[in-house]
Amino acid sequence: MPNKITTLKEIAQRLNFSVSTVSRALHNHPSIGLRTTAQVQKLAKELNYEPNQSALLFKQQKTNTIGVILPNLKEEFFSEAINGIEDVAKQNKYSVLIGQSHDDVEQEKQIINAMKNQRVDGLVISISKHTKNYEHLIAVESYNIPIVFFDRVPELSNINKVSSDISEGTRQAVEFLIQNGHKRIGVINGPAEMKSCMERTNAYMEALQKKRIKIDLSLIATTDLTQEKTCQAMEELLNLKHPPTAILTINDYVALDAIQYARKAKLKINKDICFVSYANLPITNYVEFPPLASVEQFPYQQAKKAAEIVFELLKRQKKTEGKPMFKNIIIEGKLVIHKK
Amino acid sequence: MPNKITTLKEIAQRLNFSVSTVSRALHNHPSIGLRTTAQVQKLAKELNYEPNQSALLFKQQKTNTIGVILPNLKEEFFSEAINGIEDVAKQNKYSVLIGQSHDDVEQEKQIINAMKNQRVDGLVISISKHTKNYEHLIAVESYNIPIVFFDRVPELSNINKVSSDISEGTRQAVEFLIQNGHKRIGVINGPAEMKSCMERTNAYMEALQKKRIKIDLSLIATTDLTQEKTCQAMEELLNLKHPPTAILTINDYVALDAIQYARKAKLKINKDICFVSYANLPITNYVEFPPLASVEQFPYQQAKKAAEIVFELLKRQKKTEGKPMFKNIIIEGKLVIHKK
DNA sequence: CTGTTAGCGCATTCAT
DNA sequence: ATGAATGCGCTAACAG
């Protein structure tokens, strides 16, 4: 038999108090008598009273929920990121609503709309790799729902965002390779639209120049992150007259595909050819030839910071405080050299 | 400037109708004049009216949200499962609230409590591997929140659950190995509490008996799924007088750890020793020596089915229909032999 | 110290 | 065909 859900009214009737007295007693309001308070709280406990969230949310015009939209939970980067957001949410007694765009702009729009209608109190989002138009995102803000971008962020200035700058990490990676004797360093980069890809190319070139190594554009290949394109990129690189002896790959999944390709081409990993990658995902623990080193991008920290900004914005909007806030937090990627 | 959120009242005032007329017009209520209806709908569209979900939920005493609790999003099995639930939820215009227990009973309780207070309309859960006591789970049902278990399910009869039976898959796996000439087949199983582990052991023994192969209990090792314990298990197995030539491992992560261990022990994979595993996760695409075959457990389908049952239960409770329903769906694991 | 009242947004029942 | 009134559970302003 369904346990009847206890309401304030229920308690009030049993105790012959008014609903408001009961409400206040439960909140330890100072103006309520000690005895009354004790009585009410005792009965509430007995009846297992829990405030009806829907009613609360309705009344307070907020949902105690933040939405998170990201491309894909299957990527460890993002499932790791979720943990950062969950932790901050938990601290603030918030729930997390998760949506996956699967890198599809239409789905992204739908999810955002759904979340807007659900009246999430705030939004953390890592945009799909094809999102070029940000109207549907900005629209959300005009409904007083703060939105914070992380990792895959739009290139706009009046927004709050947390992203990682991989320039420094890339420089470290290139220098690391040069120190280990490499002169021809290839790159398998992602689609040029992605900001991080520009950063990668630029930092790569800078680092080479600094070390007086000639830049050879044919060493820069691209992939759309599918295995197929990655193999194509590898093919291009390996077929060069002077193929690279080391390759920077945009992320670990691409690195693993590339390494597989190299092995099939009978190259000895870490001997004929070395790999350095970005992300440093746990998955690389399971493979025999992981990349030599990775530029760690700190998904947990990025996401956590983004969530924290959401809550800061929420607090501010309560106080209807002064000027808007636009944080642009950049977390520097750092090269991590794998032991083994 | 924040776009003021449109309410029925707003529309009513502008058009000089009553709130109820507007409400009905928006619902195409037959008793409202055509002109009025058109007028209202037009303005609603212009003002971008969207019903306030919180109010609706409050009024209707439901949240249009189902909760999902699972051990860990980082495991591909579960992030794949989420997709099954999301898809069903989307069809039903429901949102999905996700919580991770991280295989911790206390966290599981907390999350359940939070979800109960949030008044999720239903719950899909895969219990933590240490959960032995199901009171906190059953309690939820008494609040009229249907709960459906999947994959890691309690051994109770009056509940709804979807799980995979790996017996048949295990038999297939053992037969497959026997056909390939193996006579000493080891097992690295999980904690005996887990129902699937019992199934595995039993099916393994049955299959051997059927093929008249003597059972040797020392071939059965266990792990708690950590790399450390898995290596210990491997050590035990490999140190036997007659070590196994093939090993069944409880899941892909364990398989990968075990394979790594075997390689370090200078064994040739697929020659000196073969592996067959459970789950068949994408991760195995990235490793050089994946298991020879896997017993596929269909996370997407399991989770999808579980979500469907939740919605079936929700419909039933609306109709306050007859007897309770207790579904016990079992999806048979099937052996998938990897090409390569 | 406690009770009464109003109101959040909406669907709905009851009047007209 | 339309409006007025009600209530969902709760908090808080106001009134004693």
Short mmCIF file of C-alpha atoms in Angstrom, two decimals, chain A:
data_model
loop_
_atom_site.label_atom_id
_atom_site.label_comp_id
_atom_site.label_asym_id
_atom_site.label_seq_id
_atom_site.Cartn_x
_atom_site.Cartn_y
_atom_site.Cartn_z
CA MET A 1 0.00 0.00 0.00
CA PRO A 2 1.40 3.36 -0.96
CA ASN A 3 2.76 5.24 1.98
CA LYS A 4 0.73 8.39 1.94
CA ILE A 5 3.03 11.32 1.39
CA THR A 6 2.99 13.66 4.33
CA THR A 7 2.26 17.35 3.80
CA LEU A 8 2.36 20.32 6.08
CA LYS A 9 -1.39 20.31 6.22
CA GLU A 10 -1.42 16.77 7.47
CA ILE A 11 0.91 17.64 10.32
CA ALA A 12 -0.97 20.81 11.09
CA GLN A 13 -4.28 19.02 11.37
CA ARG A 14 -2.97 16.31 13.63
CA LEU A 15 -1.40 18.84 15.94
CA ASN A 16 -4.10 21.44 15.64
CA PHE A 17 -1.71 24.10 14.49
CA SER A 18 -1.87 26.21 11.40
CA VAL A 19 0.10 25.27 8.38
CA SER A 20 2.33 28.27 8.69
CA THR A 21 3.23 27.47 12.26
CA VAL A 22 4.23 24.04 11.19
CA SER A 23 6.23 25.41 8.32
CA ARG A 24 8.05 27.80 10.56
CA ALA A 25 8.63 25.22 13.23
CA LEU A 26 10.28 22.99 10.73
CA HIS A 27 12.53 25.83 9.71
CA ASN A 28 13.42 26.57 13.32
CA HIS A 29 11.95 29.99 13.04
CA PRO A 30 12.84 31.91 16.23
CA SER A 31 9.35 33.15 16.84
CA ILE A 32 7.93 29.69 17.38
CA GLY A 33 7.76 28.27 20.87
CA LEU A 34 10.29 25.67 21.81
CA ARG A 35 7.69 23.14 22.77
CA THR A 36 5.74 23.64 19.60
CA THR A 37 8.84 23.36 17.50
CA ALA A 38 9.86 20.16 19.21
CA GLN A 39 6.40 18.70 18.86
CA VAL A 40 6.16 19.51 15.21
CA GLN A 41 9.59 18.22 14.39
CA LYS A 42 8.93 15.03 16.24
CA LEU A 43 5.76 14.29 14.35
CA ALA A 44 7.34 15.30 11.08
CA LYS A 45 10.04 12.79 11.64
CA GLU A 46 7.57 10.10 12.56
CA LEU A 47 5.53 10.70 9.47
CA ASN A 48 8.68 10.88 7.43
CA TYR A 49 7.82 14.30 6.19
CA GLU A 50 9.76 15.60 3.21
CA PRO A 51 8.85 18.89 1.62
CA ASN A 52 7.31 18.51 -1.78
CA GLN A 53 10.01 19.69 -4.09
CA SER A 54 7.69 20.50 -6.94
CA ALA A 55 5.74 22.84 -4.74
CA LEU A 56 8.90 24.45 -3.45
CA LEU A 57 10.37 24.85 -6.86
CA PHE A 58 7.16 26.24 -8.14
CA LYS A 59 6.93 28.73 -5.37
CA GLN A 60 10.55 29.74 -5.48
CA GLN A 61 10.55 29.87 -9.22
CA LYS A 62 13.58 27.77 -9.49
CA THR A 63 14.27 24.15 -10.04
CA ASN A 64 17.47 23.46 -8.14
CA THR A 65 18.70 21.81 -11.25
CA ILE A 66 21.46 22.71 -13.61
CA GLY A 67 21.58 21.36 -17.10
CA VAL A 68 24.68 19.95 -18.70
CA ILE A 69 24.92 19.53 -22.41
CA LEU A 70 27.85 17.82 -23.95
CA PRO A 71 28.66 16.05 -27.13
CA ASN A 72 29.04 12.54 -25.90
CA LEU A 73 29.11 10.74 -22.62
CA LYS A 74 31.03 7.89 -24.11
CA GLU A 75 34.16 9.95 -24.34
CA GLU A 76 35.99 9.63 -21.12
CA PHE A 77 36.87 13.29 -21.26
CA PHE A 78 33.23 14.16 -20.82
CA SER A 79 32.23 11.48 -18.38
CA GLU A 80 35.11 12.68 -16.29
CA ALA A 81 33.88 16.24 -16.69
CA ILE A 82 30.43 15.24 -15.46
CA ASN A 83 31.97 14.26 -12.17
CA GLY A 84 33.34 17.75 -11.68
CA ILE A 85 29.92 19.23 -12.28
CA GLU A 86 28.15 16.67 -10.13
CA ASP A 87 30.44 17.38 -7.23
CA VAL A 88 29.83 21.10 -7.30
CA ALA A 89 26.11 20.55 -7.78
CA LYS A 90 25.96 18.23 -4.83
CA GLN A 91 27.64 20.81 -2.63
CA ASN A 92 24.96 23.28 -3.60
CA LYS A 93 22.18 20.71 -3.25
CA TYR A 94 21.49 20.84 -6.90
CA SER A 95 20.66 18.11 -9.34
CA VAL A 96 22.21 17.66 -12.72
CA LEU A 97 20.24 17.13 -15.87
CA ILE A 98 22.34 15.66 -18.65
CA GLY A 99 21.83 15.85 -22.36
CA GLN A 100 24.00 14.62 -25.18
CA SER A 101 24.12 16.48 -28.45
CA HIS A 102 25.99 13.69 -30.20
CA ASP A 103 27.70 16.52 -32.03
CA ASP A 104 24.51 17.30 -33.86
CA VAL A 105 23.43 20.92 -33.98
CA GLU A 106 19.74 20.12 -34.24
CA GLN A 107 19.80 17.87 -31.22
CA GLU A 108 21.70 20.51 -29.38
CA LYS A 109 18.96 23.02 -30.09
CA GLN A 110 16.26 20.61 -29.00
CA ILE A 111 17.98 19.81 -25.77
CA ILE A 112 18.52 23.44 -24.99
CA ASN A 113 14.90 24.16 -25.62
CA ALA A 114 13.81 21.29 -23.44
CA MET A 115 16.06 22.51 -20.68
CA LYS A 116 14.78 26.02 -21.01
CA ASN A 117 11.24 24.76 -20.65
CA GLN A 118 12.22 22.67 -17.72
CA ARG A 119 13.53 25.94 -16.34
CA VAL A 120 16.88 24.65 -15.33
CA ASP A 121 18.48 27.29 -13.18
CA GLY A 122 21.70 27.29 -15.11
CA LEU A 123 23.49 25.61 -17.93
CA VAL A 124 26.94 24.20 -18.49
CA ILE A 125 27.66 23.32 -22.05
CA SER A 126 30.36 22.04 -24.29
CA ILE A 127 29.16 22.79 -27.77
CA SER A 128 28.93 20.35 -30.61
CA LYS A 129 31.83 20.43 -32.98
CA HIS A 130 29.64 21.70 -35.77
CA THR A 131 28.00 24.55 -33.93
CA LYS A 132 28.87 27.76 -35.69
CA ASN A 133 25.86 29.80 -34.81
CA TYR A 134 25.35 30.74 -31.22
CA GLU A 135 21.93 32.35 -31.23
CA HIS A 136 20.13 29.44 -29.66
CA LEU A 137 22.69 29.52 -26.90
CA ILE A 138 22.58 33.21 -26.21
CA ALA A 139 18.79 33.10 -26.28
CA VAL A 140 18.87 31.07 -23.12
CA GLU A 141 20.58 33.86 -21.24
CA SER A 142 17.82 36.25 -22.06
CA TYR A 143 15.56 34.00 -20.00
CA ASN A 144 17.76 34.64 -17.04
CA ILE A 145 19.36 31.26 -17.22
CA PRO A 146 23.07 31.72 -16.83
CA ILE A 147 25.11 29.70 -19.23
CA VAL A 148 28.75 28.76 -18.91
CA PHE A 149 30.72 27.13 -21.67
CA PHE A 150 33.52 24.71 -21.13
CA ASP A 151 36.12 23.02 -23.22
CA ARG A 152 34.44 23.51 -26.57
CA VAL A 153 33.64 27.17 -26.28
CA PRO A 154 32.41 29.75 -28.79
CA GLU A 155 34.68 32.56 -29.74
CA LEU A 156 32.66 35.35 -28.26
CA SER A 157 33.68 37.78 -25.63
CA ASN A 158 30.56 38.58 -23.64
CA ILE A 159 30.16 35.10 -22.27
CA ASN A 160 31.39 33.00 -19.43
CA LYS A 161 33.69 30.24 -20.40
CA VAL A 162 36.28 27.84 -19.19
CA SER A 163 38.60 26.29 -21.65
CA SER A 164 42.02 24.90 -21.78
CA ASP A 165 44.80 26.57 -23.65
CA ILE A 166 46.87 23.91 -25.21
CA SER A 167 49.46 26.30 -26.60
CA GLU A 168 51.82 25.94 -23.71
CA GLY A 169 51.30 22.20 -23.55
CA THR A 170 51.93 21.94 -27.25
CA ARG A 171 55.16 23.89 -26.95
CA GLN A 172 56.23 21.59 -24.15
CA ALA A 173 55.37 18.60 -26.27
CA VAL A 174 57.33 19.82 -29.26
CA GLU A 175 60.32 20.69 -27.14
CA PHE A 176 60.14 17.34 -25.45
CA LEU A 177 60.28 15.64 -28.81
CA ILE A 178 63.08 17.82 -30.05
CA GLN A 179 65.09 17.06 -26.96
CA ASN A 180 64.63 13.42 -27.72
CA GLY A 181 66.22 13.97 -31.07
CA HIS A 182 63.24 14.39 -33.32
CA LYS A 183 63.50 16.86 -36.17
CA ARG A 184 60.55 15.91 -38.29
CA ILE A 185 57.48 16.18 -36.15
CA GLY A 186 54.10 15.56 -37.74
CA VAL A 187 50.70 16.67 -36.58
CA ILE A 188 47.32 15.06 -36.98
CA ASN A 189 45.04 17.89 -36.17
CA GLY A 190 41.26 18.21 -36.06
CA PRO A 191 38.93 20.34 -38.11
CA ALA A 192 40.28 23.86 -38.45
CA GLU A 193 37.04 25.33 -37.08
CA MET A 194 37.89 24.14 -33.64
CA LYS A 195 39.72 26.79 -31.77
CA SER A 196 42.02 24.34 -30.08
CA CYS A 197 43.19 23.15 -33.47
CA MET A 198 44.37 26.59 -34.40
CA GLU A 199 46.14 26.85 -31.10
CA ARG A 200 47.82 23.56 -31.74
CA THR A 201 49.07 24.50 -35.16
CA ASN A 202 50.29 27.88 -34.05
CA ALA A 203 52.05 26.68 -30.96
CA TYR A 204 53.60 23.88 -32.94
CA MET A 205 55.01 26.29 -35.47
CA GLU A 206 56.23 28.70 -32.87
CA ALA A 207 58.00 25.97 -30.97
CA LEU A 208 59.74 24.79 -34.12
CA GLN A 209 60.82 28.29 -35.05
CA LYS A 210 62.18 28.89 -31.63
CA LYS A 211 64.36 25.85 -32.01
CA ARG A 212 65.30 26.87 -35.54
CA ILE A 213 63.67 23.93 -37.17
CA LYS A 214 62.27 24.49 -40.60
CA ILE A 215 58.50 24.28 -40.86
CA ASP A 216 57.16 21.87 -43.41
CA LEU A 217 53.43 22.22 -43.95
CA SER A 218 53.14 18.79 -45.45
CA LEU A 219 53.76 17.47 -41.97
CA ILE A 220 50.39 18.79 -40.86
CA ALA A 221 47.50 16.48 -41.61
CA THR A 222 43.93 16.61 -40.38
CA THR A 223 41.22 14.18 -39.36
CA ASP A 224 37.56 14.53 -38.49
CA LEU A 225 38.26 12.16 -35.62
CA THR A 226 36.89 9.11 -37.39
CA GLN A 227 39.17 6.15 -37.65
CA GLU A 228 38.98 6.28 -41.41
CA LYS A 229 40.21 9.84 -41.75
CA THR A 230 42.86 9.27 -39.17
CA CYS A 231 44.22 6.39 -41.21
CA GLN A 232 44.18 8.57 -44.29
CA ALA A 233 46.13 11.20 -42.43
CA MET A 234 48.65 8.60 -41.35
CA GLU A 235 48.95 7.37 -44.88
CA GLU A 236 49.75 10.87 -46.09
CA LEU A 237 52.32 11.42 -43.42
CA LEU A 238 54.04 8.09 -43.81
CA ASN A 239 54.19 8.43 -47.57
CA LEU A 240 56.15 11.65 -47.43
CA LYS A 241 59.63 11.57 -48.82
CA HIS A 242 60.83 12.34 -45.33
CA PRO A 243 58.17 10.98 -43.07
CA PRO A 244 57.93 12.23 -39.49
CA THR A 245 59.63 10.39 -36.66
CA ALA A 246 57.13 11.72 -34.18
CA ILE A 247 53.51 12.76 -34.41
CA LEU A 248 51.27 14.94 -32.30
CA THR A 249 47.69 13.73 -32.43
CA ILE A 250 44.66 15.76 -31.49
CA ASN A 251 43.45 13.32 -28.86
CA ASP A 252 43.95 9.88 -27.42
CA TYR A 253 41.43 8.11 -29.55
CA VAL A 254 43.06 9.43 -32.66
CA ALA A 255 46.44 8.53 -31.22
CA LEU A 256 45.37 4.95 -30.70
CA ASP A 257 44.03 4.69 -34.22
CA ALA A 258 47.21 6.20 -35.56
CA ILE A 259 49.38 3.90 -33.51
CA GLN A 260 47.47 0.91 -34.77
CA TYR A 261 48.00 2.10 -38.30
CA ALA A 262 51.70 2.54 -37.71
CA ARG A 263 51.99 -0.94 -36.29
CA LYS A 264 50.28 -2.40 -39.28
CA ALA A 265 52.80 -0.55 -41.39
CA LYS A 266 55.45 -2.46 -39.48
CA LEU A 267 56.82 0.53 -37.70
CA LYS A 268 58.21 0.04 -34.23
CA ILE A 269 56.43 2.33 -31.86
CA ASN A 270 58.75 4.51 -29.78
CA LYS A 271 61.58 3.50 -32.04
CA ASP A 272 60.70 4.24 -35.63
CA ILE A 273 57.99 6.61 -34.59
CA CYS A 274 56.77 8.28 -31.42
CA PHE A 275 53.41 9.68 -30.51
CA VAL A 276 52.36 12.46 -28.23
CA SER A 277 48.72 13.13 -27.68
CA TYR A 278 46.20 15.30 -25.88
CA ALA A 279 43.85 14.37 -23.06
CA ASN A 280 45.56 11.57 -21.18
CA LEU A 281 42.56 9.33 -20.78
CA PRO A 282 42.42 6.23 -18.62
CA ILE A 283 41.84 4.20 -21.75
CA THR A 284 45.51 4.51 -22.58
CA ASN A 285 46.29 2.41 -19.53
CA TYR A 286 44.87 -0.55 -21.32
CA VAL A 287 46.85 -0.43 -24.48
CA GLU A 288 50.24 -1.84 -25.04
CA PHE A 289 51.66 1.16 -26.80
CA PRO A 290 50.18 4.28 -25.37
CA PRO A 291 51.44 7.66 -26.50
CA LEU A 292 54.78 8.63 -25.02
CA ALA A 293 53.29 11.66 -23.41
CA SER A 294 50.03 13.59 -23.32
CA VAL A 295 48.98 17.15 -22.92
CA GLU A 296 46.61 16.82 -19.99
CA GLN A 297 43.55 19.04 -20.29
CA PHE A 298 41.96 18.52 -16.90
CA PRO A 299 38.35 17.75 -17.77
CA TYR A 300 37.33 17.40 -14.15
CA GLN A 301 38.79 20.77 -13.19
CA GLN A 302 37.46 22.56 -16.24
CA ALA A 303 33.96 21.29 -15.67
CA LYS A 304 34.11 21.94 -11.98
CA LYS A 305 35.18 25.50 -12.54
CA ALA A 306 32.42 26.00 -15.06
CA ALA A 307 29.85 24.73 -12.60
CA GLU A 308 31.23 26.99 -9.92
CA ILE A 309 30.79 29.97 -12.20
CA VAL A 310 27.20 28.98 -12.80
CA PHE A 311 26.56 29.08 -9.08
CA GLU A 312 28.34 32.38 -8.77
CA LEU A 313 26.09 33.78 -11.45
CA LEU A 314 23.06 32.38 -9.68
CA LYS A 315 24.03 34.09 -6.47
CA ARG A 316 24.57 37.34 -8.28
CA GLN A 317 21.23 37.29 -9.97
CA LYS A 318 19.58 36.83 -6.62
CA LYS A 319 21.17 40.01 -5.37
CA THR A 320 20.38 41.78 -8.62
CA GLU A 321 23.87 43.02 -8.27
CA GLY A 322 25.68 45.50 -10.48
CA LYS A 323 27.39 44.77 -13.73
CA PRO A 324 27.29 41.54 -15.59
CA MET A 325 30.18 39.19 -15.13
CA PHE A 326 32.10 37.64 -17.98
CA LYS A 327 34.69 35.20 -16.89
CA ASN A 328 37.07 33.70 -19.32
CA ILE A 329 38.98 31.12 -17.42
CA ILE A 330 41.78 29.41 -19.17
CA ILE A 331 43.34 26.32 -17.77
CA GLU A 332 46.71 25.60 -19.19
CA GLY A 333 47.27 22.16 -20.58
CA LYS A 334 50.40 20.53 -19.24
CA LEU A 335 52.57 17.88 -20.74
CA VAL A 336 52.54 14.64 -18.81
CA ILE A 337 55.21 12.16 -19.70
CA HIS A 338 54.15 8.59 -19.23
CA LYS A 339 56.43 6.37 -17.26
CA LYS A 340 56.47 2.76 -18.25
#
